[in-house]
Tab-separated table of C-alpha atoms and ligand atoms in Angstrom:
chain	number	residue	atom	x	y	z
A	1	MET	CA	109.403	104.112	105.147
A	2	SER	CA	107.638	107.437	105.391
A	3	SER	CA	105.065	107.624	102.669
A	4	VAL	CA	105.089	111.413	102.623
A	5	THR	CA	107.827	112.556	100.272
A	6	VAL	CA	108.846	116.074	101.236
A	7	CYS	CA	110.820	118.280	98.853
A	8	ALA	CA	111.845	121.923	99.056
A	9	ARG	CA	111.944	124.189	96.034
A	10	PHE	CA	113.551	127.627	95.902
A	11	ARG	CA	112.431	129.848	93.072
A	12	PRO	CA	114.877	132.307	91.485
A	13	LEU	CA	115.113	135.695	93.171
A	14	ASN	CA	112.788	138.259	91.678
A	15	SER	CA	113.984	141.717	90.681
A	16	LYS	CA	112.752	143.359	93.881
A	17	GLU	CA	114.613	140.839	96.033
A	18	ARG	CA	117.760	141.395	93.976
A	19	ARG	CA	117.453	145.144	94.411
A	20	ASP	CA	116.820	144.876	98.147
A	21	HIS	CA	119.707	142.590	98.975
A	22	GLY	CA	122.427	143.450	96.508
A	23	ASP	CA	125.506	141.279	96.832
A	24	SER	CA	124.392	138.385	99.025
A	25	PRO	CA	120.761	138.000	98.175
A	26	SER	CA	120.248	134.324	99.015
A	27	CYS	CA	119.563	132.518	102.302
A	28	ILE	CA	120.465	129.155	100.867
A	29	GLN	CA	123.785	127.393	100.947
A	30	SER	CA	123.519	124.176	99.040
A	31	VAL	CA	125.159	121.066	100.505
A	32	ASP	CA	123.837	118.395	98.170
A	33	SER	CA	120.590	117.287	96.564
A	34	GLU	CA	119.000	116.560	99.959
A	35	ASN	CA	120.666	118.944	102.409
A	36	PHE	CA	121.138	122.674	102.626
A	37	ILE	CA	121.998	125.350	105.152
A	38	PHE	CA	119.469	128.126	105.624
A	39	LYS	CA	120.816	131.475	106.845
A	40	ASP	CA	118.118	133.839	108.007
A	41	GLY	CA	120.210	136.964	107.496
A	42	LYS	CA	120.638	137.451	111.277
A	43	GLU	CA	123.601	135.125	111.759
A	44	GLU	CA	121.292	132.178	112.482
A	45	GLU	CA	121.996	129.008	110.506
A	46	SER	CA	119.821	125.903	110.295
A	47	MET	CA	120.504	122.691	108.447
A	48	PHE	CA	117.565	121.090	106.639
A	49	CYS	CA	117.277	117.663	105.096
A	50	PHE	CA	114.468	116.651	102.722
A	51	ASP	CA	113.928	113.888	100.206
A	52	ARG	CA	115.090	116.286	97.496
A	53	VAL	CA	115.974	119.961	97.270
A	54	PHE	CA	115.270	121.820	94.047
A	55	TYR	CA	117.550	124.827	93.934
A	56	GLN	CA	116.918	127.980	91.908
A	57	GLU	CA	118.224	126.540	88.646
A	58	SER	CA	116.101	123.378	88.851
A	59	LEU	CA	113.758	122.576	85.997
A	60	GLN	CA	110.046	121.852	86.063
A	61	SER	CA	110.882	118.440	84.612
A	62	ASP	CA	113.177	117.702	87.611
A	63	VAL	CA	110.279	118.326	89.986
A	64	TYR	CA	107.924	116.187	87.924
A	65	ASP	CA	110.367	113.292	87.558
A	66	PHE	CA	111.175	113.057	91.237
A	67	LEU	CA	107.898	113.930	92.847
A	68	ALA	CA	105.048	113.062	90.522
A	69	ARG	CA	106.157	110.291	88.179
A	70	PRO	CA	106.263	107.531	90.849
A	71	ILE	CA	102.863	108.592	92.178
A	72	ILE	CA	101.268	108.369	88.733
A	73	GLN	CA	102.544	104.835	88.358
A	74	ASP	CA	100.917	103.997	91.709
A	75	VAL	CA	97.612	105.608	90.797
A	76	VAL	CA	97.435	103.429	87.710
A	77	ASN	CA	97.993	100.476	90.057
A	78	ALA	CA	95.066	101.677	92.210
A	79	ILE	CA	97.116	103.251	95.012
A	80	SER	CA	95.865	106.785	95.461
A	81	GLY	CA	98.231	109.730	95.504
A	82	THR	CA	98.291	113.368	96.501
A	83	ILE	CA	100.674	116.144	95.510
A	84	ILE	CA	100.540	119.324	97.582
A	85	THR	CA	102.244	122.676	97.074
A	86	TYR	CA	102.726	124.672	100.283
A	87	GLY	CA	104.313	128.062	100.948
A	88	GLN	CA	103.770	131.792	101.243
A	89	THR	CA	102.136	133.771	98.439
A	90	GLY	CA	104.594	134.394	95.601
A	91	ALA	CA	106.815	131.435	96.532
A	92	GLY	CA	106.110	129.436	93.358
A	93	LYS	CA	103.229	127.081	94.251
A	94	THR	CA	101.094	127.813	91.192
A	95	TYR	CA	104.143	128.075	88.936
A	96	SER	CA	105.181	124.588	90.054
A	97	MET	CA	101.650	123.240	89.685
A	98	GLU	CA	100.561	124.839	86.400
A	99	GLY	CA	103.615	126.480	84.863
A	100	PRO	CA	103.337	129.871	83.184
A	101	SER	CA	100.238	128.768	81.248
A	102	ILE	CA	98.289	125.538	81.418
A	103	LEU	CA	97.733	125.338	77.654
A	104	GLU	CA	101.359	125.974	76.654
A	105	ASN	CA	101.970	122.267	76.738
A	106	LYS	CA	104.994	122.310	74.462
A	107	ASP	CA	106.755	124.724	76.759
A	108	GLN	CA	109.614	123.217	78.779
A	109	ASN	CA	108.423	125.357	81.691
A	110	LYS	CA	105.084	123.611	81.856
A	111	GLY	CA	104.179	122.604	85.385
A	112	LEU	CA	103.138	119.449	87.167
A	113	LEU	CA	99.511	119.436	85.991
A	114	PRO	CA	100.110	119.188	82.229
A	115	ARG	CA	102.935	116.716	82.823
A	116	VAL	CA	100.753	114.618	85.116
A	117	VAL	CA	97.948	114.290	82.572
A	118	GLU	CA	100.418	113.305	79.869
A	119	GLY	CA	102.143	110.840	82.202
A	120	LEU	CA	98.847	109.363	83.277
A	121	PHE	CA	97.676	108.607	79.747
A	122	GLU	CA	101.123	107.241	78.852
A	123	CYS	CA	100.935	104.817	81.789
A	124	LEU	CA	97.490	103.482	80.961
A	125	LYS	CA	97.759	100.431	78.765
A	126	LEU	CA	95.200	101.757	76.321
A	127	ASP	CA	96.070	99.157	73.691
A	128	ASP	CA	95.177	96.316	76.064
A	129	GLU	CA	91.665	95.391	75.018
A	130	THR	CA	91.026	93.335	78.139
A	131	ILE	CA	90.999	96.447	80.327
A	132	LYS	CA	88.577	99.335	80.057
A	133	TYR	CA	89.889	102.571	81.529
A	134	THR	CA	87.862	105.565	82.619
A	135	VAL	CA	89.597	108.766	83.684
A	136	LYS	CA	87.516	111.475	85.310
A	137	LEU	CA	88.414	115.011	86.297
A	138	SER	CA	86.934	117.215	89.014
A	139	MET	CA	88.171	120.629	90.098
A	140	VAL	CA	87.203	122.443	93.264
A	141	GLU	CA	88.251	125.555	95.080
A	142	ILE	CA	87.987	125.987	98.837
A	143	TYR	CA	87.348	129.621	99.627
A	144	MET	CA	86.249	130.817	103.075
A	145	GLU	CA	85.638	127.180	104.050
A	146	LYS	CA	83.192	126.648	101.173
A	147	VAL	CA	83.921	124.079	98.468
A	148	ARG	CA	83.131	125.510	95.034
A	149	ASP	CA	82.901	123.370	91.883
A	150	LEU	CA	85.152	124.954	89.245
A	151	LEU	CA	83.565	122.880	86.468
A	152	ASP	CA	80.044	124.052	87.378
A	153	LEU	CA	79.930	127.375	89.192
A	154	SER	CA	76.290	126.862	90.200
A	155	LYS	CA	77.573	124.335	92.752
A	156	ASP	CA	79.114	126.759	95.190
A	157	ASN	CA	78.879	124.902	98.477
A	158	LEU	CA	79.606	121.216	97.978
A	159	GLN	CA	79.351	119.000	101.019
A	160	ILE	CA	82.115	116.613	102.030
A	161	LYS	CA	80.669	113.277	103.068
A	162	GLU	CA	82.033	109.990	104.212
A	163	CYS	CA	80.753	106.476	104.020
A	164	LYS	CA	82.297	103.106	104.753
A	165	VAL	CA	82.478	101.856	101.194
A	166	LEU	CA	83.342	105.069	99.360
A	167	GLY	CA	85.443	106.777	102.019
A	168	VAL	CA	85.488	110.598	101.817
A	169	PHE	CA	83.698	112.109	98.824
A	170	LEU	CA	82.339	115.409	97.569
A	171	SER	CA	78.627	115.056	97.191
A	172	GLY	CA	77.377	116.008	93.718
A	173	VAL	CA	80.695	117.300	92.372
A	174	THR	CA	81.034	117.491	88.575
A	175	GLU	CA	83.138	114.690	87.123
A	176	ILE	CA	84.148	115.007	83.468
A	177	SER	CA	85.314	111.916	81.606
A	178	ILE	CA	88.502	112.559	79.691
A	179	THR	CA	89.991	110.392	77.001
A	180	ASP	CA	93.359	112.007	76.366
A	181	ALA	CA	95.775	114.601	77.702
A	182	ALA	CA	94.768	117.340	75.246
A	183	GLU	CA	91.119	117.067	76.289
A	184	ALA	CA	92.105	117.157	79.962
A	185	LEU	CA	94.087	120.352	79.411
A	186	VAL	CA	91.100	122.096	77.836
A	187	HIS	CA	88.915	121.259	80.856
A	188	LEU	CA	91.668	122.213	83.280
A	189	SER	CA	92.098	125.504	81.506
A	190	ASN	CA	88.331	126.168	81.691
A	191	GLY	CA	88.290	125.346	85.382
A	192	ILE	CA	91.255	127.600	86.049
A	193	SER	CA	89.623	130.443	84.141
A	194	ASN	CA	86.468	129.938	86.215
A	195	ARG	CA	88.631	130.458	89.210
A	196	THR	CA	89.872	133.681	87.670
A	197	VAL	CA	86.344	134.850	86.813
A	198	GLY	CA	85.439	134.221	90.425
A	199	GLU	CA	88.438	136.222	91.488
A	200	THR	CA	87.448	139.296	89.505
A	201	GLN	CA	83.835	139.124	90.550
A	202	MET	CA	84.585	138.491	94.157
A	203	ASN	CA	87.767	140.515	94.196
A	204	MET	CA	89.891	137.687	95.502
A	205	GLU	CA	93.291	136.507	94.422
A	206	SER	CA	93.954	132.889	93.627
A	207	SER	CA	96.270	132.680	96.601
A	208	ARG	CA	93.288	133.316	98.894
A	209	SER	CA	91.825	129.904	98.143
A	210	HIS	CA	92.972	126.299	98.014
A	211	CYS	CA	92.529	124.616	94.645
A	212	ALA	CA	92.225	120.843	94.170
A	213	TYR	CA	92.528	119.005	90.836
A	214	ILE	CA	91.183	115.490	91.192
A	215	PHE	CA	91.695	112.643	88.740
A	216	THR	CA	89.919	109.338	89.260
A	217	VAL	CA	91.266	106.423	87.254
A	218	GLN	CA	89.072	103.334	87.051
A	219	GLN	CA	90.017	100.139	85.324
A	220	GLU	CA	87.632	97.357	84.629
A	221	SER	CA	88.893	93.997	83.517
A	222	VAL	CA	86.642	92.314	80.971
A	223	ARG	CA	87.608	88.931	82.437
A	224	ASP	CA	86.293	89.321	85.969
A	225	THR	CA	84.417	92.676	85.801
A	226	ARG	CA	86.147	93.861	88.948
A	227	LEU	CA	86.886	97.557	89.219
A	228	LYS	CA	90.163	99.050	90.404
A	229	THR	CA	90.209	102.718	91.300
A	230	GLY	CA	93.125	105.060	91.880
A	231	LYS	CA	92.662	108.688	92.722
A	232	LEU	CA	95.147	111.474	92.252
A	233	ILE	CA	94.719	114.847	93.931
A	234	LEU	CA	96.895	117.835	93.102
A	235	LEU	CA	96.427	120.556	95.669
A	236	ASP	CA	97.619	124.137	95.284
A	237	LEU	CA	97.254	125.540	98.798
A	238	ALA	CA	96.517	129.153	99.676
A	239	GLY	CA	99.461	131.294	100.805
A	240	SER	CA	100.731	130.368	104.266
A	241	GLU	CA	102.018	133.828	105.283
A	242	LYS	CA	101.213	135.264	108.673
A	243	ILE	CA	98.353	137.725	108.788
A	244	GLU	CA	100.430	140.601	110.211
A	245	LYS	CA	102.673	140.597	107.149
A	246	THR	CA	99.770	141.155	104.761
A	247	GLY	CA	98.585	144.316	106.542
A	248	ALA	CA	95.077	143.046	105.863
A	249	GLU	CA	91.796	144.462	107.074
A	250	GLY	CA	88.089	143.904	106.425
A	251	LYS	CA	87.235	141.104	104.024
A	252	ILE	CA	90.893	140.417	103.196
A	253	LEU	CA	91.551	139.968	106.911
A	254	GLU	CA	88.663	137.507	107.187
A	255	GLU	CA	90.070	135.566	104.221
A	256	ALA	CA	93.516	135.521	105.799
A	257	LYS	CA	92.125	134.321	109.124
A	258	THR	CA	90.197	131.508	107.415
A	259	ILE	CA	93.300	130.431	105.493
A	260	ASN	CA	95.462	130.526	108.602
A	261	LYS	CA	92.864	128.494	110.464
A	262	SER	CA	92.721	125.821	107.783
A	263	LEU	CA	96.511	125.653	107.423
A	264	SER	CA	96.825	125.469	111.216
A	265	ALA	CA	94.320	122.618	111.141
A	266	LEU	CA	96.571	120.938	108.567
A	267	GLY	CA	99.571	121.523	110.860
A	268	ASN	CA	97.633	120.092	113.819
A	269	VAL	CA	96.742	116.957	111.882
A	270	ILE	CA	100.401	116.551	110.929
A	271	ASN	CA	101.457	117.089	114.553
A	272	ALA	CA	98.954	114.520	115.785
A	273	LEU	CA	100.067	112.009	113.157
A	274	THR	CA	103.730	112.467	113.986
A	275	ASP	CA	103.399	112.660	117.766
A	276	ASP	CA	104.943	109.513	119.201
A	277	SER	CA	105.367	110.856	122.743
A	278	PRO	CA	104.220	108.463	125.518
A	279	GLY	CA	101.234	110.589	126.598
A	280	ARG	CA	99.931	111.298	123.095
A	281	VAL	CA	96.246	111.392	122.339
A	282	ASN	CA	95.197	109.185	119.453
A	283	HIS	CA	92.558	111.570	118.136
A	284	ILE	CA	93.535	113.068	114.755
A	285	PRO	CA	91.596	116.321	114.254
A	286	TYR	CA	90.686	115.811	110.576
A	287	ARG	CA	87.268	117.381	111.041
A	288	ASP	CA	88.597	120.821	111.981
A	289	SER	CA	88.697	122.137	108.396
A	290	LYS	CA	87.546	121.300	104.887
A	291	ILE	CA	91.090	120.819	103.692
A	292	THR	CA	91.970	118.262	106.367
A	293	ARG	CA	88.747	116.370	105.705
A	294	ILE	CA	89.580	116.212	102.005
A	295	LEU	CA	93.164	115.150	102.770
A	296	ARG	CA	92.156	112.504	105.279
A	297	ASP	CA	93.258	109.581	103.109
A	298	ALA	CA	96.358	111.382	101.892
A	299	LEU	CA	97.585	112.096	105.416
A	300	GLY	CA	97.848	108.942	107.431
A	301	GLY	CA	95.512	106.987	105.172
A	302	PRO	CA	96.062	104.528	102.364
A	303	SER	CA	97.652	106.959	99.959
A	304	ARG	CA	101.034	108.135	98.757
A	305	THR	CA	101.677	111.815	99.309
A	306	ALA	CA	104.258	114.321	98.110
A	307	LEU	CA	104.633	117.759	99.619
A	308	LEU	CA	106.471	120.470	97.695
A	309	LEU	CA	107.607	123.275	100.002
A	310	CYS	CA	107.864	126.412	97.890
A	311	CYS	CA	110.166	129.131	99.193
A	312	SER	CA	111.738	132.389	98.227
A	313	PRO	CA	115.524	132.320	98.691
A	314	SER	CA	115.594	135.973	99.774
A	315	PRO	CA	116.480	137.243	103.281
A	316	SER	CA	113.426	139.519	103.065
A	317	ASN	CA	111.225	136.395	103.183
A	318	ALA	CA	113.410	134.399	105.569
A	319	ALA	CA	110.859	134.152	108.395
A	320	GLU	CA	108.144	132.771	106.105
A	321	SER	CA	110.566	130.407	104.373
A	322	LEU	CA	111.716	129.070	107.750
A	323	SER	CA	108.143	128.504	108.815
A	324	THR	CA	107.450	126.620	105.548
A	325	LEU	CA	110.568	124.476	105.959
A	326	ARG	CA	109.673	123.629	109.571
A	327	PHE	CA	106.185	122.639	108.493
A	328	GLY	CA	107.783	120.267	105.973
A	329	THR	CA	110.177	118.836	108.548
A	330	ARG	CA	107.215	117.797	110.687
A	331	ALA	CA	105.350	116.345	107.704
A	332	LYS	CA	108.361	114.189	106.853
A	333	HIS	CA	107.706	112.117	109.946
A	334	ILE	CA	104.190	111.031	109.000
A	335	LYS	CA	104.151	107.293	108.568
A	336	SER	CA	101.453	105.415	106.753
A	337	THR	CA	101.259	102.349	104.606
A	338	PRO	CA	100.012	102.952	101.105
A	339	ARG	CA	97.799	100.155	99.985
A	340	GLY	CA	95.358	99.538	97.190
A	341	ASN	CA	92.099	101.402	97.573
A	342	ARG	CA	89.191	99.743	99.247
A	343	SER	CA	87.691	99.746	95.803
A	344	ALA	CA	90.733	98.036	94.350
A	345	GLU	CA	90.252	95.052	96.559
A	346	LYS	CA	87.608	92.531	95.907
A	347	VAL	CA	84.561	94.700	96.197
A	348	PRO	CA	81.809	93.775	93.774
A	349	ARG	CA	80.900	96.516	91.368
A	350	LYS	CA	77.366	96.800	92.726
A	351	GLN	CA	78.618	97.536	96.215
A	352	LEU	CA	81.200	100.003	94.954
A	353	PHE	CA	78.743	102.152	93.078
A	354	PRO	CA	75.444	101.965	94.907
A	355	SER	CA	72.503	103.461	93.084
A	356	PRO	CA	72.299	107.141	93.965
A	357	THR	CA	69.606	108.066	96.417
A	358	LYS	CA	66.878	110.360	95.175
A	359	ASP	CA	68.427	113.636	96.247
A	360	GLU	CA	72.059	112.737	96.105
A	361	SER	CA	74.194	111.160	93.450
A	362	CYS	CA	76.960	109.595	95.511
A	363	GLN	CA	79.757	110.524	93.151
A	364	ARG	CA	82.984	109.070	94.315
A	365	ILE	CA	85.786	111.495	93.853
A	366	LEU	CA	87.511	111.680	97.179
B	401	LIG	P1	102.313	131.349	94.503
B	401	LIG	O1	101.369	130.496	93.721
B	401	LIG	O2	103.108	130.575	95.499
B	401	LIG	O3	101.625	132.527	95.125
B	401	LIG	P2	103.500	131.871	91.939
B	401	LIG	O4	103.649	130.468	91.520
B	401	LIG	O5	102.361	132.622	91.344
B	401	LIG	O6	103.402	131.968	93.530
B	401	LIG	O7	104.887	132.597	91.673
B	401	LIG	C1	105.108	133.990	91.872
B	401	LIG	C2	105.945	134.535	90.719
B	401	LIG	O8	107.222	133.910	90.698
B	401	LIG	C3	105.311	134.275	89.363
B	401	LIG	O9	105.544	135.390	88.550
B	401	LIG	C4	106.066	133.072	88.834
B	401	LIG	O10	106.110	133.049	87.437
B	401	LIG	C5	107.451	133.263	89.444
B	401	LIG	N1	108.099	131.969	89.715
B	401	LIG	C6	107.773	131.143	90.728
B	401	LIG	N2	108.561	130.038	90.727
B	401	LIG	C7	109.389	130.171	89.664
B	401	LIG	C8	110.441	129.368	89.111
B	401	LIG	N3	110.798	128.197	89.668
B	401	LIG	N4	111.076	129.846	88.010
B	401	LIG	C9	110.726	131.009	87.454
B	401	LIG	N5	109.753	131.827	87.925
B	401	LIG	C10	109.087	131.419	89.018
B	402	LIG	MG1	99.255	130.713	93.552
């Protein structure tokens, strides 16, 4: 079974798209919950099949139930998970991830993040006194190939490192312990507002950077003092649109080029992982960008991954939507076997968390 679950989501048309395309404003002809026909407005028709299609009228809770709920259950059982939103700017990535506002947690439109933190704490057996749980949160933004700590803005160029025992990790990243969903939401909201402060100061939009929300769930049994660790990454990717469409120049052009490069690197990793042609090369180019290094375990590693392809249903965005859907079709063919984390297997606690060296606390988040 493919361990990458790929879903497509079409947001409702916005008022401009309605104005522009009057009577037949949608490219999508629904077939069923997994199949649809995409018409690009130029007589071309393509049939797509994904694990689930969320049409315009779908609810945030539908997306959460199908895509995130099973992953949360796995994370609690020490199988790491990753949820990625992909698509052009304005396609609904952040809406799906956060909802209209991260703190409006009673709102039925709340996104994956607030639902995930609630689901996570519901799944933990907090009343079981034989298990001690620790949940930690980190938040980083990748802008112009630099990893910035959204919970401590003084850390603006975190290094991604790898070691045999810990796997891939962000050296020195801030990890905040959280004890319930409400507390998590406050920290998430602070991190998100840091991102916004950065935007104003640096004149960048959120869609110009990738944003990763990382939850590490550790459970320690009092009986045998072994640690089990599951990690959950939610990743809101930067807009995937082609540079020409943005009409960018100067700094904006540089940003767009960097984004395109990192998303191409992601595409190349997916191509390499799904290439089963006889002459294929076994090298997977994870090291070509920060995002692919961070996603190393999620793509082809011991992790369960869900990809939400966010699209506009409008003919005016047909080319970008098609490109998003084709990206997802390739990703659907990645095969990997999720298994418990290295740390979930019988690794003694001392080996799992070596004492930090003098100049580096080896904080395990990735
Ligand atoms: P992206 O993060 O992909 O750039 P956003 O998530 O910010 O795009 O969405 C762009 C606009 O569309 C926002 O105003 C958002 O509220 C709206 N929107 C996106 N998806 C939906 C949806 N499923 N239902 C209602 N509004 C949506
Ligand atoms: Mg966004």
